[in-house]
CSV table of C-alpha atoms in Angstrom, one decimal:
chain,number,residue,atom,x,y,z
A,219,MET,CA,92.8,141.3,67.3
A,220,GLY,CA,89.8,143.7,67.4
A,221,SER,CA,89.6,144.2,63.6
A,222,GLU,CA,89.7,140.4,63.0
A,223,ASN,CA,86.9,139.9,65.5
A,224,LYS,CA,84.9,142.6,63.8
A,225,VAL,CA,85.3,140.7,60.5
A,226,PHE,CA,84.1,137.5,62.0
A,227,ALA,CA,81.2,139.3,63.6
A,228,LEU,CA,80.2,140.7,60.2
A,229,LEU,CA,80.5,137.3,58.6
A,230,GLU,CA,78.3,135.8,61.3
A,231,LYS,CA,75.7,138.5,61.0
A,232,TYR,CA,75.4,138.9,57.3
A,233,LEU,CA,76.5,135.5,56.0
A,234,MET,CA,76.2,132.8,58.7
A,235,GLY,CA,72.8,133.9,59.8
A,236,PRO,CA,71.1,134.2,56.4
A,237,MET,CA,72.8,131.1,54.9
A,238,GLY,CA,72.0,129.1,58.1
A,239,LYS,CA,68.4,129.9,57.6
A,240,VAL,CA,68.6,129.0,53.9
A,241,ALA,CA,70.2,125.7,54.8
A,242,SER,CA,67.3,124.9,57.1
A,243,PHE,CA,64.6,125.4,54.5
A,244,ARG,CA,62.9,122.1,53.8
A,245,ILE,CA,63.2,122.3,50.0
A,246,VAL,CA,66.9,123.0,50.3
A,247,ARG,CA,67.4,120.0,52.4
A,248,ALA,CA,65.4,117.9,50.0
A,249,ILE,CA,67.5,119.2,47.0
A,250,MET,CA,70.7,118.4,49.0
A,251,ALA,CA,69.4,114.8,49.6
A,252,ALA,CA,68.5,114.5,45.9
A,253,GLY,CA,72.0,115.6,44.8
A,254,MET,CA,73.6,113.1,47.2
A,255,ALA,CA,71.3,110.3,46.1
A,256,CYS,CA,72.0,110.8,42.4
A,257,ILE,CA,75.8,110.8,42.8
A,258,PRO,CA,76.3,106.9,42.6
A,259,PHE,CA,74.1,106.7,39.4
A,260,THR,CA,75.9,109.6,37.7
A,261,ILE,CA,79.3,108.1,38.5
A,262,VAL,CA,78.3,104.7,37.1
A,263,GLY,CA,76.8,106.2,34.0
A,264,SER,CA,79.8,108.4,33.5
A,265,MET,CA,82.3,105.5,33.7
A,266,PHE,CA,80.6,103.8,30.7
A,267,LEU,CA,80.8,107.1,28.8
A,268,VAL,CA,84.5,107.4,29.6
A,269,LEU,CA,85.0,103.9,28.3
A,270,ASN,CA,83.3,105.0,25.1
A,271,VAL,CA,85.4,108.1,24.5
A,272,ILE,CA,88.9,107.1,25.6
A,273,PRO,CA,90.0,106.5,22.0
A,274,GLN,CA,89.3,110.2,21.3
A,275,THR,CA,91.8,111.1,24.0
A,276,ILE,CA,94.3,108.3,23.3
A,277,PRO,CA,94.0,107.7,19.5
A,278,ALA,CA,96.5,104.7,19.7
A,279,LEU,CA,93.7,102.7,21.3
A,280,GLU,CA,91.2,103.2,18.6
A,281,GLY,CA,92.0,100.0,16.7
A,282,ILE,CA,91.7,97.9,19.9
A,283,TRP,CA,88.4,99.6,20.8
A,284,ASN,CA,87.0,99.0,17.3
A,285,ASN,CA,87.6,95.3,17.6
A,286,THR,CA,86.4,95.0,21.2
A,287,PHE,CA,84.4,97.5,23.2
A,288,PHE,CA,82.7,99.3,20.2
A,289,LYS,CA,81.2,96.0,19.1
A,290,ILE,CA,78.9,96.2,22.2
A,291,GLY,CA,78.9,100.0,22.6
A,292,ASP,CA,75.2,100.3,22.2
A,293,LEU,CA,74.7,97.7,24.9
A,294,TYR,CA,76.9,99.2,27.7
A,295,MET,CA,75.9,102.8,26.8
A,296,LEU,CA,72.4,101.9,28.0
A,297,ALA,CA,73.9,102.4,31.5
A,298,ASN,CA,74.7,106.0,30.6
A,299,LYS,CA,71.3,106.6,29.0
A,300,ALA,CA,69.6,105.1,32.1
A,301,THR,CA,71.4,107.6,34.4
A,302,MET,CA,72.5,110.8,32.7
A,303,GLY,CA,69.7,110.4,30.1
A,304,ILE,CA,67.0,110.5,32.8
A,305,LEU,CA,68.7,112.4,35.6
A,306,ALA,CA,65.8,114.8,36.0
A,307,LEU,CA,63.5,111.9,36.9
A,308,TYR,CA,65.9,110.8,39.6
A,309,PHE,CA,65.9,114.3,41.1
A,310,CYS,CA,62.1,114.5,40.8
A,311,LEU,CA,61.5,111.2,42.7
A,312,VAL,CA,64.1,111.8,45.4
A,313,ILE,CA,63.0,115.4,46.1
A,314,GLY,CA,59.3,114.3,46.2
A,315,TYR,CA,60.2,111.5,48.6
A,316,GLU,CA,62.5,113.6,50.9
A,317,TYR,CA,60.4,116.7,50.9
A,318,THR,CA,57.3,114.7,51.9
A,319,LYS,CA,59.3,112.8,54.5
A,320,ILE,CA,60.5,116.1,56.1
A,321,TYR,CA,56.9,117.3,56.4
A,322,ALA,CA,55.8,114.0,57.8
A,323,ASP,CA,58.5,114.1,60.5
A,324,GLU,CA,58.4,117.8,61.3
A,325,GLU,CA,54.7,118.6,61.1
A,326,ASP,CA,53.5,115.1,62.2
A,327,LEU,CA,51.3,114.8,59.1
A,328,ALA,CA,50.0,111.5,57.8
A,329,VAL,CA,51.7,112.0,54.4
A,330,ASN,CA,53.5,109.1,52.8
A,331,PRO,CA,56.9,109.8,51.2
A,332,LEU,CA,56.3,107.2,48.5
A,333,ASN,CA,53.1,109.0,47.6
A,334,GLY,CA,55.0,112.2,47.5
A,335,ALA,CA,57.5,110.8,45.1
A,336,LEU,CA,54.9,109.3,42.8
A,337,LEU,CA,52.8,112.5,42.8
A,338,SER,CA,55.9,114.5,41.9
A,339,MET,CA,56.7,112.2,39.0
A,340,PHE,CA,53.1,112.4,37.9
A,341,ALA,CA,53.2,116.2,37.8
A,342,PHE,CA,56.6,116.2,36.1
A,343,PHE,CA,55.5,113.8,33.3
A,344,MET,CA,52.4,115.9,32.6
A,345,ALA,CA,54.7,119.0,32.1
A,346,ILE,CA,57.1,117.3,29.6
A,347,PRO,CA,55.0,117.0,26.3
A,348,GLN,CA,55.0,120.0,24.0
A,349,LEU,CA,51.7,121.4,22.8
A,350,VAL,CA,50.6,124.2,20.5
A,351,ILE,CA,47.3,125.7,19.4
A,352,GLU,CA,46.4,125.0,15.8
A,353,ASP,CA,43.1,126.1,14.2
A,354,GLY,CA,41.7,126.8,17.7
A,355,LYS,CA,42.6,123.4,19.0
A,356,MET,CA,45.3,122.3,21.5
A,357,VAL,CA,47.4,119.6,19.9
A,358,VAL,CA,50.7,117.8,20.7
A,359,VAL,CA,53.7,118.9,18.6
A,360,ASN,CA,54.9,116.5,15.9
A,361,ILE,CA,58.1,117.6,14.1
A,362,MET,CA,60.4,115.2,12.3
A,363,LYS,CA,63.6,117.0,11.0
A,364,LYS,CA,67.3,116.3,10.9
A,365,ASP,CA,68.0,118.3,14.1
A,366,VAL,CA,64.6,118.2,15.8
A,367,ASN,CA,62.5,115.1,16.5
A,368,ILE,CA,59.3,115.6,18.5
A,369,PHE,CA,56.9,112.7,18.4
A,370,ASN,CA,53.5,113.2,20.0
A,371,GLY,CA,54.9,116.1,22.1
A,372,TRP,CA,58.0,114.2,23.3
A,373,GLU,CA,61.2,115.6,22.1
A,374,MET,CA,63.8,112.9,21.4
A,375,SER,CA,67.5,113.0,21.5
A,376,GLY,CA,70.4,110.5,21.4
A,377,ASP,CA,69.8,109.6,25.1
A,378,GLY,CA,66.0,109.3,24.8
A,379,VAL,CA,63.5,111.9,25.9
A,380,SER,CA,65.5,115.1,26.0
A,381,ARG,CA,63.5,116.7,28.8
A,382,LEU,CA,64.1,113.8,31.1
A,383,GLY,CA,67.9,114.6,31.0
A,384,THR,CA,69.8,117.3,32.8
A,385,THR,CA,67.8,120.0,31.0
A,386,GLY,CA,64.8,119.0,32.9
A,387,ILE,CA,66.3,119.1,36.4
A,388,PHE,CA,65.1,122.6,37.4
A,389,THR,CA,61.5,121.8,36.1
A,390,ALA,CA,61.6,118.6,38.0
A,391,ILE,CA,62.4,120.5,41.2
A,392,VAL,CA,59.6,122.9,40.6
A,393,MET,CA,57.0,120.2,39.8
A,394,ALA,CA,58.0,118.2,42.9
A,395,ILE,CA,57.5,121.3,45.1
A,396,ILE,CA,54.0,121.9,43.6
A,397,ALA,CA,53.0,118.2,43.9
A,398,VAL,CA,54.2,117.8,47.5
A,399,GLN,CA,52.6,121.1,48.6
A,400,LEU,CA,49.2,120.1,47.1
A,401,TYR,CA,49.5,116.7,48.7
A,402,ARG,CA,50.3,118.3,52.1
A,403,LEU,CA,47.3,120.7,51.6
A,404,CYS,CA,44.9,117.8,51.0
A,405,VAL,CA,46.1,115.9,54.1
A,406,LYS,CA,46.1,119.0,56.3
A,407,ARG,CA,42.6,119.8,55.2
A,408,GLN,CA,41.5,116.2,55.4
A,409,TRP,CA,40.6,116.1,51.7
A,410,ILE,CA,41.4,112.4,51.6
A,411,ILE,CA,39.6,109.1,51.4
A,412,LYS,CA,40.0,107.4,54.8
A,413,MET,CA,39.8,103.6,54.8
A,414,PRO,CA,38.9,101.4,57.8
A,415,GLU,CA,41.9,100.2,59.9
A,416,ALA,CA,41.3,96.6,58.8
A,417,VAL,CA,42.2,97.6,55.2
A,418,PRO,CA,45.8,96.6,54.3
A,419,GLU,CA,48.3,99.5,54.5
A,420,GLY,CA,49.1,99.4,50.8
A,421,VAL,CA,45.5,99.6,49.7
A,422,SER,CA,44.8,102.4,52.3
A,423,ARG,CA,47.8,104.4,51.0
A,424,SER,CA,46.7,104.2,47.4
A,425,PHE,CA,43.2,105.6,48.3
A,426,THR,CA,44.8,108.4,50.5
A,427,ALA,CA,46.6,109.6,47.4
A,428,LEU,CA,43.5,109.5,45.1
A,429,ILE,CA,42.2,113.0,45.8
A,430,PRO,CA,45.7,114.6,45.9
A,431,ALA,CA,46.4,113.0,42.5
A,432,PHE,CA,43.2,114.5,41.1
A,433,LEU,CA,44.1,117.9,42.5
A,434,VAL,CA,47.7,117.7,41.1
A,435,ALA,CA,46.3,116.7,37.7
A,436,PHE,CA,43.8,119.6,37.6
A,437,VAL,CA,46.4,122.2,38.8
A,438,VAL,CA,49.1,121.1,36.4
A,439,LEU,CA,46.8,120.7,33.4
A,440,ILE,CA,45.2,124.2,34.0
A,441,PHE,CA,48.6,125.8,34.4
A,442,THR,CA,50.0,124.0,31.3
A,443,GLY,CA,46.9,125.0,29.3
A,444,ILE,CA,47.3,128.7,30.2
A,445,LEU,CA,51.0,128.5,29.2
A,446,VAL,CA,50.2,126.8,25.9
A,447,ALA,CA,47.7,129.6,25.2
A,448,LEU,CA,50.5,132.0,25.8
A,449,ASN,CA,52.7,130.0,23.3
A,450,THR,CA,55.1,128.7,25.9
A,451,ASP,CA,55.5,126.0,28.6
A,452,ILE,CA,57.0,125.5,32.0
A,453,PHE,CA,60.3,124.4,30.6
A,454,LYS,CA,60.7,127.5,28.6
A,455,ILE,CA,59.7,129.8,31.5
A,456,ILE,CA,62.0,128.1,33.9
A,457,ALA,CA,64.9,128.3,31.4
A,458,VAL,CA,64.9,132.1,31.6
A,459,PRO,CA,65.8,132.7,35.3
A,460,PHE,CA,67.7,129.5,35.7
A,461,GLY,CA,69.6,130.0,32.5
A,462,PHE,CA,70.8,133.3,33.8
A,463,VAL,CA,71.9,131.7,37.1
A,464,VAL,CA,73.7,129.0,35.2
A,465,TYR,CA,75.5,131.6,33.1
A,466,LEU,CA,76.6,133.5,36.1
A,467,THR,CA,77.8,130.5,38.0
A,468,SER,CA,79.7,129.2,35.0
A,469,SER,CA,81.6,132.5,34.5
A,470,TRP,CA,85.0,133.1,36.1
A,471,ILE,CA,83.7,135.8,38.4
A,472,GLY,CA,80.7,133.5,39.3
A,473,ILE,CA,83.1,130.7,40.3
A,474,LEU,CA,85.1,133.1,42.5
A,475,VAL,CA,82.0,134.2,44.2
A,476,ILE,CA,80.9,130.6,44.8
A,477,TYR,CA,84.3,129.7,46.4
A,478,PHE,CA,84.3,132.8,48.5
A,479,LEU,CA,80.8,132.0,49.9
A,480,ILE,CA,81.8,128.3,50.6
A,481,HIS,CA,84.8,129.3,52.5
A,482,ALA,CA,83.2,132.3,54.2
A,483,LEU,CA,80.7,129.9,55.7
A,484,TRP,CA,83.4,127.4,56.7
A,485,ILE,CA,85.4,130.1,58.5
A,486,VAL,CA,82.5,130.7,60.9
A,487,GLY,CA,81.9,127.0,61.4
A,488,ILE,CA,79.2,126.1,58.8
A,489,HIS,CA,79.8,123.3,56.2
A,490,GLY,CA,79.8,125.7,53.3
A,491,ALA,CA,80.3,123.0,50.7
A,492,ASN,CA,77.1,121.2,51.7
A,493,ILE,CA,75.0,124.4,51.7
A,494,ILE,CA,76.2,125.9,48.4
A,495,GLY,CA,76.4,122.4,46.9
A,496,ALA,CA,72.6,122.1,47.2
A,497,PHE,CA,72.4,124.9,44.6
A,498,ILE,CA,75.3,124.2,42.3
A,499,THR,CA,75.0,120.4,42.0
A,500,PRO,CA,72.2,120.6,39.4
A,501,ILE,CA,74.2,123.2,37.5
A,502,LEU,CA,77.4,121.1,37.5
A,503,LEU,CA,75.5,118.1,36.2
A,504,SER,CA,73.7,120.2,33.5
A,505,ASN,CA,77.0,121.7,32.4
A,506,MET,CA,78.6,118.3,32.3
A,507,GLN,CA,75.8,117.0,29.9
A,508,LEU,CA,76.4,120.1,27.7
A,509,ASN,CA,80.1,119.2,27.6
A,510,ILE,CA,79.2,115.7,26.5
A,511,ASP,CA,77.2,117.3,23.7
A,512,GLY,CA,80.2,119.3,22.6
A,513,ALA,CA,80.3,122.4,24.8
A,514,ASN,CA,83.4,123.7,26.6
A,515,ILE,CA,82.2,124.7,30.1
A,516,PRO,CA,84.8,124.6,32.9
A,517,PHE,CA,82.5,124.5,35.8
A,518,ALA,CA,81.0,121.0,35.3
A,519,GLY,CA,80.9,117.6,37.0
A,520,GLU,CA,83.5,117.2,39.7
A,521,PHE,CA,85.4,120.4,38.8
A,522,PRO,CA,85.6,121.4,42.5
A,523,ASN,CA,87.6,118.5,43.8
A,524,SER,CA,89.5,118.0,40.5
A,525,PHE,CA,91.0,121.5,40.2
A,526,ALA,CA,89.8,123.8,43.1
A,527,ILE,CA,89.8,122.2,46.5
A,528,MET,CA,92.3,119.4,46.4
A,529,GLY,CA,92.5,117.9,49.9
A,530,GLY,CA,89.3,119.5,50.9
A,531,SER,CA,87.9,123.0,51.4
A,532,GLY,CA,90.7,125.5,51.3
A,533,ALA,CA,92.8,123.3,49.0
A,534,THR,CA,94.8,122.1,52.0
A,535,LEU,CA,96.5,119.0,50.6
A,536,GLY,CA,100.0,120.6,50.0
A,537,MET,CA,99.8,122.3,53.4
A,538,CYS,CA,98.8,119.1,55.1
A,539,ILE,CA,101.9,117.3,53.6
A,540,PHE,CA,104.1,120.1,54.7
A,541,ILE,CA,103.0,120.2,58.3
A,542,ALA,CA,103.1,116.4,58.5
A,543,PHE,CA,106.8,116.1,57.5
A,544,LEU,CA,108.4,119.6,57.7
A,545,ALA,CA,106.7,121.5,60.5
A,546,LYS,CA,108.8,122.2,63.6
A,547,SER,CA,105.8,122.4,65.9
A,548,GLU,CA,105.1,119.0,67.5
A,549,GLN,CA,101.4,119.9,67.5
A,550,LEU,CA,101.3,120.5,63.8
A,551,LYS,CA,103.3,117.4,63.0
A,552,VAL,CA,100.9,115.1,64.9
A,553,LEU,CA,97.9,116.8,63.4
A,554,GLY,CA,99.4,116.7,59.9
A,555,LYS,CA,100.1,113.0,60.0
A,556,ALA,CA,96.7,112.3,61.4
A,557,ALA,CA,95.0,114.4,58.7
A,558,LEU,CA,97.1,113.2,55.7
A,559,ALA,CA,95.2,110.0,54.9
A,560,PRO,CA,91.8,111.6,54.8
A,561,GLY,CA,93.3,114.7,53.1
A,562,ILE,CA,94.4,112.6,50.2
A,563,PHE,CA,90.7,111.8,49.7
A,564,ASN,CA,89.6,115.4,50.0
A,565,ILE,CA,88.4,115.2,53.6
A,566,ASN,CA,90.0,117.8,55.8
A,567,GLU,CA,87.7,118.4,58.8
A,568,PRO,CA,90.7,117.3,61.0
A,569,LEU,CA,92.5,120.4,59.7
A,570,VAL,CA,89.6,122.8,59.6
A,571,PHE,CA,88.7,122.1,63.3
A,572,GLY,CA,92.1,120.9,64.5
A,573,LEU,CA,94.5,123.6,63.4
A,574,PRO,CA,92.0,125.3,63.7
A,575,ILE,CA,91.1,127.2,60.6
A,576,VAL,CA,87.6,128.1,61.9
A,577,TYR,CA,87.7,131.5,63.5
A,578,ASN,CA,91.4,131.7,63.0
A,579,PRO,CA,92.6,135.1,61.6
A,580,PHE,CA,96.1,133.7,60.9
A,581,LEU,CA,94.9,131.2,58.4
A,582,ALA,CA,91.7,132.8,57.0
A,583,ILE,CA,93.5,134.6,54.1
A,584,PRO,CA,95.1,131.4,52.5
A,585,PHE,CA,91.9,129.5,53.3
A,586,PHE,CA,90.0,132.0,51.0
A,587,LEU,CA,92.8,132.6,48.4
A,588,ALA,CA,94.2,129.1,47.7
A,589,PRO,CA,91.0,127.6,46.3
A,590,MET,CA,90.0,130.8,44.4
A,591,ILE,CA,93.4,130.8,42.7
A,592,SER,CA,93.5,127.1,42.0
A,593,ALA,CA,89.9,127.2,40.6
A,594,SER,CA,91.0,130.1,38.4
A,595,ILE,CA,93.9,128.1,37.0
A,596,GLY,CA,91.5,125.1,36.3
A,597,TYR,CA,88.9,127.4,34.8
A,598,TRP,CA,91.2,129.1,32.3
A,599,ALA,CA,93.0,125.9,31.4
A,600,ILE,CA,89.7,124.5,30.3
A,601,LYS,CA,88.3,127.8,28.8
A,602,LEU,CA,91.4,128.2,26.7
A,603,GLU,CA,91.2,124.6,25.6
A,604,ILE,CA,94.5,123.6,27.2
A,605,VAL,CA,92.5,120.9,29.0
A,606,LYS,CA,89.5,119.1,27.8
A,607,PRO,CA,86.2,119.8,29.6
A,608,ILE,CA,84.8,117.5,32.2
A,609,ILE,CA,82.4,115.0,30.7
A,610,ALA,CA,82.3,112.3,33.4
A,611,GLN,CA,81.3,112.3,37.1
A,612,VAL,CA,83.9,110.9,39.4
A,613,PRO,CA,83.6,110.2,43.2
A,614,TRP,CA,84.4,113.4,45.1
A,615,PRO,CA,87.0,111.7,47.3
A,616,SER,CA,89.2,111.0,44.2
A,617,PRO,CA,92.8,111.9,44.9
A,618,ILE,CA,94.5,114.8,43.2
A,619,GLY,CA,95.1,114.1,39.5
A,620,PHE,CA,92.9,110.9,39.4
A,621,GLY,CA,89.6,112.8,39.4
A,622,ALA,CA,90.8,115.2,36.7
A,623,PHE,CA,92.1,112.3,34.5
A,624,ILE,CA,88.9,110.3,34.6
A,625,GLY,CA,86.6,113.3,34.5
A,626,THR,CA,88.2,114.5,31.3
A,627,ALA,CA,88.1,111.0,29.8
A,628,GLY,CA,91.8,110.3,30.1
A,629,SER,CA,93.5,113.7,29.6
A,630,PHE,CA,97.1,113.6,30.9
A,631,THR,CA,97.2,117.4,30.5
A,632,ALA,CA,94.4,117.6,33.1
A,633,VAL,CA,96.5,115.6,35.5
A,634,VAL,CA,99.4,118.1,35.0
A,635,VAL,CA,97.0,121.1,35.5
A,636,ALA,CA,95.5,119.5,38.6
A,637,LEU,CA,99.0,119.1,40.1
A,638,ILE,CA,99.9,122.7,39.2
A,639,CYS,CA,96.7,123.8,41.0
A,640,GLY,CA,97.7,121.8,44.1
A,641,ALA,CA,101.2,123.2,44.0
A,642,VAL,CA,100.0,126.8,43.6
A,643,ALA,CA,97.6,126.4,46.4
A,644,PHE,CA,100.4,125.2,48.6
A,645,LEU,CA,102.5,128.3,47.6
A,646,VAL,CA,99.6,130.4,48.8
A,647,TRP,CA,99.5,128.5,52.1
A,648,PHE,CA,103.3,128.4,52.7
A,649,PRO,CA,104.1,131.8,54.2
A,650,PHE,CA,101.1,131.7,56.4
A,651,ILE,CA,101.6,128.2,57.7
A,652,LYS,CA,105.3,128.9,58.2
A,653,ILE,CA,104.5,131.9,60.4
A,654,TYR,CA,101.8,129.9,62.2
A,655,ASP,CA,104.3,127.0,62.8
A,656,ARG,CA,106.8,129.4,64.3
A,657,LYS,CA,104.3,130.9,66.6
A,658,LEU,CA,103.2,127.4,67.8
A,659,VAL,CA,106.8,126.5,68.4
A,660,GLU,CA,107.2,129.6,70.6
A,661,GLN,CA,104.0,128.7,72.4
A,662,GLU,CA,105.2,125.1,73.0
A,663,LYS,CA,108.3,126.5,74.5
A,664,GLY,CA,106.2,128.7,76.8
A,665,ASN,CA,107.8,131.9,75.4
A,666,ASP,CA,104.8,133.3,73.6
A,667,ALA,CA,101.0,133.1,73.3
A,668,LEU,CA,99.6,132.4,69.9
A,669,ILE,CA,96.7,134.8,70.3
């Protein structure tokens, strides 16, 4: 067992340590909170989009839809435009709120989370309009063409202001960081207007944010002015590095790396999905919006639970069913039956810590391989246009097949591919769990020790 222990030691030293530190960063925790907070809204908005595009998947319904739903299509699609159409704004507000709250709790600063959220939104909105220099004068852009509509600096699309959508998420994150840090600086240095205790809290809070708001305005305007003089803006600058990251994470190799990292963290006891999810959630949502606009990007929306990790991290659903009904070890049978109900809804902590998979060399290989292989099948099925890309966000606990069906707006082929992914993942698990079952049976008989 020495070699296995060395592997775990290396993972702890070079992965668990650094990633644990990254997970503890305040901004990472704020982004994680923003991603979680946005999920209900993206799901609601996506369901109305699915309703609108079902006839494209099932043409037989087109006549019915034309005489019913499409008559009020512009009405119910407001729910989609008010969620996916302004998703960057949701991120900006929540990150500003959570980031400020973290500083208030951990540094005992008199910063107000609501002020942090509003200052973040203030900074973000100032960064949105497009400006250029004409005849030595800074002016807002006005372009009215068939494919480009920019009115008074605000670029419009079918969902409204284009930069408020998923394309603005990364800029929203950056502007929220700038705003909260400037707010924190003002409070820490006492650059605030203090009101007497007799003044109502709401009034006092508004005056506390006055000087920070001026500072945020000056910093953002100066920074924006410099960028305009250089014939660019914050959105275009951020698009370069983040665009490269999005490209990498949307490639097949990038997806394999993501699932390797998630499961490498899990194997040493850290919730890998939560940590890596903080970084990939904005990318998944941005890619989903691109798919709505006609792209064909596999890694979008709820791709993970639809095609890669059915039953939870490690793609353990098939294995869970097997040990619940076919294992010979009484220990595995009891555990499998207890874990089956949550496993159907992609919750498998009972297996991860009950088998256990954590720090278990017998089960580490399938835990890594199964989701990487199932993700590869899902990736290439979409990439080769066997399955339609994901255009709708679904709840992550959606059972196998259901999430793929709704996410692809009613593609039955997606259901078949999801089931194939689950079956292949089980085939990866089978020889390993079979050997593990045999060893446990021997241990239960008192004839052999497992480790």
